[in-house]
Short mmCIF file of C-alpha atoms in Angstrom, two decimals:
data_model
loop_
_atom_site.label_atom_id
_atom_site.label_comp_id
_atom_site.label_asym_id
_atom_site.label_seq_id
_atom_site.Cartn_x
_atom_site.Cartn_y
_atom_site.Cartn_z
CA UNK S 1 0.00 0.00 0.00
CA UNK S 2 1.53 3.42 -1.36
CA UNK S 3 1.19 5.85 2.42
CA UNK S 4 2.30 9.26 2.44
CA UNK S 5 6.35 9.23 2.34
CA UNK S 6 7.59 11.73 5.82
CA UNK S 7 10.90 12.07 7.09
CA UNK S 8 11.90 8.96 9.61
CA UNK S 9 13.15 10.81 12.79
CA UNK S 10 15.74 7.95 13.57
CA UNK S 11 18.08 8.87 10.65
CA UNK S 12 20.55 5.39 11.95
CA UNK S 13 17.78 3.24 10.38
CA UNK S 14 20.30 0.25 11.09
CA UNK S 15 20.90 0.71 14.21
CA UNK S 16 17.23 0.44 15.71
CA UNK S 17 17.26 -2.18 18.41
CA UNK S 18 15.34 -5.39 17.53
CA UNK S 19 13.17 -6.72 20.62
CA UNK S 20 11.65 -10.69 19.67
CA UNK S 21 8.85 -10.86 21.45
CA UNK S 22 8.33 -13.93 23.50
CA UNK S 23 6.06 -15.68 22.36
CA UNK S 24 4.73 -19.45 23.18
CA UNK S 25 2.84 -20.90 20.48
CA UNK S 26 5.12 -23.25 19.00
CA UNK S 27 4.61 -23.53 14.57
CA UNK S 28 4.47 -26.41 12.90
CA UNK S 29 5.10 -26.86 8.99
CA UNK S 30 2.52 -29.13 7.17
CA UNK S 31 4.09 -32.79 6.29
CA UNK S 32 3.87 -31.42 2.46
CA UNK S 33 5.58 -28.39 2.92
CA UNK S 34 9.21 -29.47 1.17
CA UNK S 35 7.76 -30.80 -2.12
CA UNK S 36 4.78 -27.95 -2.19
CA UNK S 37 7.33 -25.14 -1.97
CA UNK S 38 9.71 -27.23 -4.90
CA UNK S 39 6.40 -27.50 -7.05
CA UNK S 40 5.61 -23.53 -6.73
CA UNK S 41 8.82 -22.46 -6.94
CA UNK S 42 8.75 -23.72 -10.71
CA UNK S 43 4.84 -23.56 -11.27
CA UNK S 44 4.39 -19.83 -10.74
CA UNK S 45 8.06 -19.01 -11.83
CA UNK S 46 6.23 -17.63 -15.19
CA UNK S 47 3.72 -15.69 -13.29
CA UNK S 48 6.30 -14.16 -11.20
CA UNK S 49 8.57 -13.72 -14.17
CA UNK S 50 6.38 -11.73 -16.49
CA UNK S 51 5.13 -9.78 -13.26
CA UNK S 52 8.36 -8.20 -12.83
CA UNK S 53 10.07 -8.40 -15.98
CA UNK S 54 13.28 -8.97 -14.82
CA UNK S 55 14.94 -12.42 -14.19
CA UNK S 56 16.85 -11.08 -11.07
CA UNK S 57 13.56 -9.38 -9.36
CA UNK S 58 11.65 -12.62 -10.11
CA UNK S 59 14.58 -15.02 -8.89
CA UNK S 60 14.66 -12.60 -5.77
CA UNK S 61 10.72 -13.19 -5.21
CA UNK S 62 11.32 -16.48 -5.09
CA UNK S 63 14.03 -16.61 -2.74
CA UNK S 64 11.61 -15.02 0.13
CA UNK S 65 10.13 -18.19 -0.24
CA UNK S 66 6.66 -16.85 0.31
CA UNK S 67 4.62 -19.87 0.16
CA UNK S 68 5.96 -21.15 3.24
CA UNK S 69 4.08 -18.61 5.04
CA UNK S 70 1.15 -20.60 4.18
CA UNK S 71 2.55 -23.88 4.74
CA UNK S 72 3.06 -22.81 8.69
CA UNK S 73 0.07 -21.20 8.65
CA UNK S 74 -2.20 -23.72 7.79
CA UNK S 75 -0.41 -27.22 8.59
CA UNK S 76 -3.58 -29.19 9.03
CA UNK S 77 -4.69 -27.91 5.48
CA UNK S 78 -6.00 -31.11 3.46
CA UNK S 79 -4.11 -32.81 1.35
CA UNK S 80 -6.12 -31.80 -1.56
CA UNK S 81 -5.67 -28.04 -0.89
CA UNK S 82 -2.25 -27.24 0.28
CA UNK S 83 -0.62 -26.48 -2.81
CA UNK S 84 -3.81 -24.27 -3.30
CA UNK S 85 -2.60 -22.55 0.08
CA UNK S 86 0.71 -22.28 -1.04
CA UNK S 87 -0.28 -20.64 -4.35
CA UNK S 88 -2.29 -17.80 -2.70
CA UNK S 89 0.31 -16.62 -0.36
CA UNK S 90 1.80 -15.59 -3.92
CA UNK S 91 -1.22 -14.62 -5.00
CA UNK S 92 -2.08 -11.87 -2.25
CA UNK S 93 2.24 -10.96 -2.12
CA UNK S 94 2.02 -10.31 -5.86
CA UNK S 95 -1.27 -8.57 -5.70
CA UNK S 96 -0.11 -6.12 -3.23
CA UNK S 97 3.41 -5.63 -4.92
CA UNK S 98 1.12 -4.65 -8.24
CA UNK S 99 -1.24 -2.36 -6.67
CA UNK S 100 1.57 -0.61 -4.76
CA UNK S 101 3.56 1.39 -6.89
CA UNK S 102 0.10 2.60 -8.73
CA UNK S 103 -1.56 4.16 -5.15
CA UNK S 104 -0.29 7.66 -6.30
CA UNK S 105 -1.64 10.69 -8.11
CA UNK S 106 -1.67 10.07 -11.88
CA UNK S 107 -1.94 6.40 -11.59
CA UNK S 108 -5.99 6.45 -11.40
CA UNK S 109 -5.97 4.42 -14.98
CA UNK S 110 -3.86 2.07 -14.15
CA UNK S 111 -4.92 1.21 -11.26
CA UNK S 112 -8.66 0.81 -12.43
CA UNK S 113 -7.44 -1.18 -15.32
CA UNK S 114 -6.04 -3.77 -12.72
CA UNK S 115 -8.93 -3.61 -10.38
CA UNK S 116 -11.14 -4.73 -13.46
CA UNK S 117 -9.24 -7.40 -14.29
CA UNK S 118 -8.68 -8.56 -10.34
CA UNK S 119 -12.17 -8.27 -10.34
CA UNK S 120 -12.65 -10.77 -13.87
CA UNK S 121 -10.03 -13.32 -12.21
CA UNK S 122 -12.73 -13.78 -9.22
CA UNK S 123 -15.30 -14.03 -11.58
CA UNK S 124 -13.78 -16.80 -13.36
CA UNK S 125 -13.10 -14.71 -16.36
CA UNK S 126 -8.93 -15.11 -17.63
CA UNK S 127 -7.34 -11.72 -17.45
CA UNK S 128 -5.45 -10.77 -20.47
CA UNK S 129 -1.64 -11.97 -20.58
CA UNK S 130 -0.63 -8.32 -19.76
CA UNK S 131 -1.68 -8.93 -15.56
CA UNK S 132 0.29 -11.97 -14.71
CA UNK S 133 -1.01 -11.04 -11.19
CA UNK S 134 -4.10 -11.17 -11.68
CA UNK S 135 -3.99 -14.88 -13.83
CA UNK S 136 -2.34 -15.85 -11.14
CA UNK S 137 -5.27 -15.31 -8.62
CA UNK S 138 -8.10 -16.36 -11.22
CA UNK S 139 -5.72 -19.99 -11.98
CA UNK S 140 -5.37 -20.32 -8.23
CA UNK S 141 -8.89 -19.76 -7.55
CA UNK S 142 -9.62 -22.19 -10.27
CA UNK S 143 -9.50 -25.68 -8.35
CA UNK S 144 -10.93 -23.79 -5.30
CA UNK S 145 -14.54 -23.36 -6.74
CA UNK S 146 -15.53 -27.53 -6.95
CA UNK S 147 -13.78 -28.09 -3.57
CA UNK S 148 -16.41 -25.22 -1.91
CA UNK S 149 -19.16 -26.55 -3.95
CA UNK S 150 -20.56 -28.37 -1.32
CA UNK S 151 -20.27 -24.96 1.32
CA UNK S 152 -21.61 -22.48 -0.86
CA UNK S 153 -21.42 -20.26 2.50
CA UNK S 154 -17.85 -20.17 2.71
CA UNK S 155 -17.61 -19.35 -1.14
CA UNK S 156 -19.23 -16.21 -0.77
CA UNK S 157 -17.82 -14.91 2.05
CA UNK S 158 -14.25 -15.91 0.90
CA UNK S 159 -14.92 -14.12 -2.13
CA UNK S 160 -16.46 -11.20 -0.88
CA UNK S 161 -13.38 -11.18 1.31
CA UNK S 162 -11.30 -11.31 -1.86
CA UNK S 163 -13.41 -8.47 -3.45
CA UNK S 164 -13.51 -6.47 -0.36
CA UNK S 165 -9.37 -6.45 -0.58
CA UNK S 166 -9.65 -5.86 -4.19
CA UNK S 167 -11.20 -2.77 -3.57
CA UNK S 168 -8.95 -1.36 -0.35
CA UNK S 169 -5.85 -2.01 -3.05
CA UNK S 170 -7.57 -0.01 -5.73
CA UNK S 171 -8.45 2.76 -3.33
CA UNK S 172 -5.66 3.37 -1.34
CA UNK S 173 -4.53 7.04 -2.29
CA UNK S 174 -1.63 8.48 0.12
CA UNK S 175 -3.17 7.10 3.88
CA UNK S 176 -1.67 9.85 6.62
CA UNK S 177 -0.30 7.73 9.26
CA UNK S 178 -0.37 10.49 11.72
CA UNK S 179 -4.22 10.36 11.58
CA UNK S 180 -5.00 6.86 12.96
CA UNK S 181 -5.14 6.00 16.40
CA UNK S 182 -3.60 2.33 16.72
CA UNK S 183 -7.38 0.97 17.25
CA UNK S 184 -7.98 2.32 14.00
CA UNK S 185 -4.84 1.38 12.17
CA UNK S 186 -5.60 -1.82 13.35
CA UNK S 187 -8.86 -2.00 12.12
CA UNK S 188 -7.94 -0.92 8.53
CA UNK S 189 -5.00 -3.20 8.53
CA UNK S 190 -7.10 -6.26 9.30
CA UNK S 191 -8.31 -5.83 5.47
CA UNK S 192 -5.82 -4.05 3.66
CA UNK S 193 -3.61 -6.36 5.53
CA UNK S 194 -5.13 -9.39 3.94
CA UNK S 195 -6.44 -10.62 7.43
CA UNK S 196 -9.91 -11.37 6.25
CA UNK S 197 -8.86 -13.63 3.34
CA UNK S 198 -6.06 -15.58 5.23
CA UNK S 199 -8.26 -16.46 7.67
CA UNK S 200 -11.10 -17.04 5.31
CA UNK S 201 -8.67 -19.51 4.02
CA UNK S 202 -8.63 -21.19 7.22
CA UNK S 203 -11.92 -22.73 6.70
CA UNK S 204 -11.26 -23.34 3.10
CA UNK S 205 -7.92 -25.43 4.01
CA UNK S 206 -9.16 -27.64 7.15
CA UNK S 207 -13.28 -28.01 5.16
CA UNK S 208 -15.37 -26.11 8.15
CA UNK S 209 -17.60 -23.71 7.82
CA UNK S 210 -17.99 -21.84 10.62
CA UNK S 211 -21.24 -19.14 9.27
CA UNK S 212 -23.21 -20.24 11.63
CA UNK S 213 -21.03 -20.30 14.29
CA UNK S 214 -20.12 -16.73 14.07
CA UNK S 215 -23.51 -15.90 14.59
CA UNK S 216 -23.88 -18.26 17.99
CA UNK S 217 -20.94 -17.34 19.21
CA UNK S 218 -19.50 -13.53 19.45
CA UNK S 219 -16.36 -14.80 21.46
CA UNK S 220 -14.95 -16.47 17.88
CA UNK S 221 -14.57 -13.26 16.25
CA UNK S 222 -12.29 -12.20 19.52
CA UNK S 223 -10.23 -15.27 18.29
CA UNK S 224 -10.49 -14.18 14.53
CA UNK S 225 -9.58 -10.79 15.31
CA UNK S 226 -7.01 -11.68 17.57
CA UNK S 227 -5.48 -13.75 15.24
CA UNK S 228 -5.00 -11.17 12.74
CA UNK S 229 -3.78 -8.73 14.91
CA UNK S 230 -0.72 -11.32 15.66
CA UNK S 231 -0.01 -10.89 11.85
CA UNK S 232 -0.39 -7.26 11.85
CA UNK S 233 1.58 -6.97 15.01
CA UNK S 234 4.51 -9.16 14.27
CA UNK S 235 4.79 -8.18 10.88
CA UNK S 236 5.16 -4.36 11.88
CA UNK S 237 7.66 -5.73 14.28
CA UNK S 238 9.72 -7.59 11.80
CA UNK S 239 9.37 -5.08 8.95
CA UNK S 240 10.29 -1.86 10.59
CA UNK S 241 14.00 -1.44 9.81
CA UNK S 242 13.16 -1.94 6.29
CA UNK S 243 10.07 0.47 6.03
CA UNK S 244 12.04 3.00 7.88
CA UNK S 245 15.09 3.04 5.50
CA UNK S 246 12.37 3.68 2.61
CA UNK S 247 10.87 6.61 4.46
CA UNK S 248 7.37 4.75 5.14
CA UNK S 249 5.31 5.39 7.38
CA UNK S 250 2.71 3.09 7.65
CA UNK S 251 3.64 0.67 10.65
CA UNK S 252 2.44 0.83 14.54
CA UNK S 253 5.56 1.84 15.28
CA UNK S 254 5.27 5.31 14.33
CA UNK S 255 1.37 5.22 15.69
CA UNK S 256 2.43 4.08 19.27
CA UNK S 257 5.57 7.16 18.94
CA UNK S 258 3.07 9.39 18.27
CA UNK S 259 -0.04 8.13 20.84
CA UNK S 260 2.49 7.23 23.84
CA UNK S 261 4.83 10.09 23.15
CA UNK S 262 7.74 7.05 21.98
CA UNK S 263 10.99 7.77 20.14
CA UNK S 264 11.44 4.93 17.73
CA UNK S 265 13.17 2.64 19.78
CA UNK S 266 10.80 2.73 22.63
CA UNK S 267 8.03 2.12 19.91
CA UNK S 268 9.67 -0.94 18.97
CA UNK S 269 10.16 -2.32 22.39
CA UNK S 270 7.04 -1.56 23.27
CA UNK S 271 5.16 -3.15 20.05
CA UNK S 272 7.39 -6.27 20.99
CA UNK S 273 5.46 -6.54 24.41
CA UNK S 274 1.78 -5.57 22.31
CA UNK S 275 3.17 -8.48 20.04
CA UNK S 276 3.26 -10.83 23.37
CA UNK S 277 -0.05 -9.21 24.99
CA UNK S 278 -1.97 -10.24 22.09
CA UNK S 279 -0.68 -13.74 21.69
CA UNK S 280 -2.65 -14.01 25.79
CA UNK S 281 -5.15 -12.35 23.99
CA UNK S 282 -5.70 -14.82 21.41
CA UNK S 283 -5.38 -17.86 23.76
CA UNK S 284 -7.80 -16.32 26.90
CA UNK S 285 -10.50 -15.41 23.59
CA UNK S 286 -9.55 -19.24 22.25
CA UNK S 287 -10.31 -20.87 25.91
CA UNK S 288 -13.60 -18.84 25.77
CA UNK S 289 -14.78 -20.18 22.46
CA UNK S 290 -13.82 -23.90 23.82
CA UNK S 291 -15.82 -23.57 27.18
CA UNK S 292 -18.51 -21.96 25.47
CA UNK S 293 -21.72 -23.57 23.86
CA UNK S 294 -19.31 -24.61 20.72
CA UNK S 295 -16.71 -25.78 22.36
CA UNK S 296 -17.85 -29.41 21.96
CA UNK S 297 -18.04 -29.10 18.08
CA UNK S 298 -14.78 -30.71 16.07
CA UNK S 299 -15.09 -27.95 13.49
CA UNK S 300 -14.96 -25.05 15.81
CA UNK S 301 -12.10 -27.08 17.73
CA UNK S 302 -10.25 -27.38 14.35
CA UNK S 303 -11.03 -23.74 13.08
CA UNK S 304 -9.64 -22.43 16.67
CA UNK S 305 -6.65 -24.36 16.41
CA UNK S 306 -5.90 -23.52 13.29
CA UNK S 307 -5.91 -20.18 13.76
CA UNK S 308 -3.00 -20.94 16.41
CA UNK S 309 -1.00 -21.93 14.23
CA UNK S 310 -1.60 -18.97 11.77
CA UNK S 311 -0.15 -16.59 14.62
CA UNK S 312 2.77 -18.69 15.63
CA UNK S 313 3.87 -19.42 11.51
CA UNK S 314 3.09 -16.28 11.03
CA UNK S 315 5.97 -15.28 13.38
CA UNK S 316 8.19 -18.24 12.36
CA UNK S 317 8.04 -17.02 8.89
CA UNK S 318 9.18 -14.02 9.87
CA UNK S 319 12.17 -14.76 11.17
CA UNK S 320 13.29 -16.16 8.08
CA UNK S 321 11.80 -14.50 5.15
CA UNK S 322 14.54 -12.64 3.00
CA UNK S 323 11.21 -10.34 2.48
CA UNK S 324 11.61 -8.49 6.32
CA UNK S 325 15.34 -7.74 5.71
CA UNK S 326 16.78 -4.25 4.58
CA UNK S 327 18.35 -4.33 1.70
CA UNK S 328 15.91 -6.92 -0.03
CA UNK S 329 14.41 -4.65 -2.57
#
C-alpha cells in the first residue's frame, strides 16, 4: 500500500534495536511443505517472471520463499488443498506488490485497469496476458470453486473477502499515518492487511464452515480478530528497519511514537510486548470459544486451532523470510 512518504526521525535506520517478542505458540510446517514449496517455486516461476520483468527481481521473489508462510500457517490444510494454500500466499504478495507502486496521483488508470481485471479473475473470467497477477489469482482460484461446492457459505464470504481487498488495493490514495489512532490502524490493517482472506482460508484449508457459528458465538470473532492482529503486530515488528530506510510510514511503530509520546526505539520495544499481549489475547478469547456452547463441536475445535498456528507461523516465517530484511528490494 503506497502511504504518504515523511521524514523517519531515527536517521541510523540500522541501528534500531530489535526486541523478539516472546512468544509461546510453537509452529508447525505441514508434512507437504518441502515438495509444495519445490512445485511452486517452478509452477508460478512464469507468473512471477512476467510480473516483474526482470529475471533477477523474479529469482529474488522467489528466494523469500513466500509460500511457506502458508505452509506454517495452515499445517492441518488437506491434502487436496495445500498447494492451493501455497499458491495464494503468492497470489495476495504479488497482488499487493502490483497495486503498490500505482496508489499515487496520476496512476488512477492504471490502477482501475487492474482492479477490473482482479475483479474478472474472481469471476472466473482469464485476465489478459498483460496482468500476470491477476492470472495468477483467477488460476489459483480455479480448483478452489468444486472443492467449496458443497459450502456455498464459505464461497461467498471468501470471495467477498477477496473483493472487499480488491477494492482497499484499488483505493488506497496516500493514507496519513499520523491520523489513525492504533485501534484504528488496526482496524484498517485487518483488510488491507489481507487478514480477512487468510483467515477465510482457514476454513477453506481444514473443510469447516464456521457461518453459523459466528452468529452463535460472538467470542470467535475475539479469536479471529485476535489472530490477525498477531499478523499485523509481528509483521510491523519484523518489517520496521526496512520500512524505515524507505521513508514509510505506515507501521504501529510510528502510531504508538506518536499516541504514547515514543521515540522509535521505545516504539519498537514496546510493540514487541503488544506483540506478546496479544498472543494471551488470542489464547484467553480461544479458551472462551472452547468452554462456550461450541466448544464441543470438532469444526470449531479445528477452526480455533488452526488459527493458532496462523499466529505462531506467522511469526516463524518471519524470522526467516529474505522479504523483512533491509536491503531486499
Amino acid at each position: 500500500m503506497q502511504t504518504q512518504a515523511m521524514p523517519c526521525p531515527d536517521a541510523a535506520v540500522g541501528h534500531f534495536p530489535f526486541v523478539a517478542p516472546r512468544l509461546t505458540l510453537k509452529p508447525a510446517w505441514h508434512p507437504q511443505h518441502e515438495a509444495i514449496e519445490r512445485r511452486l517455486a517452478q509452477d508460478d516461476w512464469p507468473y512471477i517472471l512476467r510480473h516483474f520483468g526482470d529475471e533477477r527481481m523474479a529469482r529474488k521473489f522467489i528466494a523469500q520463499r513466500i509460500p511457506a508462510y502458508g505452509l506454517l500457517c495452515y499445517p492441518h490444510a488437506l491434502p487436496d488443498r495445500i498447494y492451493t494454500i501455497g499458491r495464494m500466499m503468492n497470489v495476495t504478495t504479488v497482488m499487493d506488490d502490483a497495486f503498490t507502486p500505482l496508489a499515487r496521483p496520476g496512476m488512477e488508470k492504471e490502477s482501475a485497469a487492474l482492479r477490473l481485471h482482479f475483479e474478472e479473475a474472481l469471476h472466473g473470467v482469464q485476465p489478459p496476458a498483460a496482468f500476470p497477477s491477476a492470472q495468477l489469482l483467477h488460476d489459483a482460484l480455479a480448483p478452489m470453486r468444486p472443492q467449496l461446492a458443497a459450502r456455498p457459505a464459505v464461497w461467498r464470504r471468501l470471495a467477498a473477502s477477496i473483493a472487499e481487498q480488491i477494492a482497499m488495493q484499488a483505493e488506497s490514495t496516500a493514507i496519513d499515518v499520523d491520523r489513525l489512532s492504533l485501534a484504528a490502524y488496526l482496524a484498517l490493517r485487518r483488510i488491507e492487511g489481507f487478514g480477512h482472506w487468510i483467515t477465510m482460508l482457514t476454513e477453506y484449508a481444514i473443510d469447516v464452515d464456521m457461518t453459523s457459528a459466528f452468529e452463535r458465538d460472538p467470542a470467535l470473532w475475539e479469536v479471529r480478530d485476535a489472530t490477525i492482529d498477531s499478523v499485523i503486530l509481528v509483521n510491523d515488528l519484523f518489517s520496521f528497519r526496512k520500512e524505515a530506510a524507505k521513508q514509510e510510514r505506515f507501521n504501529a511503530v510510528w502510531v504508538l511514537s506518536r499516541e504514547l509520546g515514543l521515540d522509535a526505539t521505545q516504539a519498537l520495544q514496546h510493540l514487541s510486548g503488544l506483540c506478546e499481549r496479544n498472543e494471551e489475547r488470542l489464547l484467553a478469547a480461544s479458551a472462551r470459544v472452547l468452554a462456550g456452547p461450541l466448544g464441543g463441536r470438532p469444526d470449531v475445535q479445528a477452526y480455533v486451532t488452526e488459527l493458532a498456528h496462523m499466529s505462531s507461523g506467522n511469526a516463524a516465517f518471519h524470522e526467516f523470510s529474505a522479504r523483512y530484511r533491509v536491503g531486499d528490494g
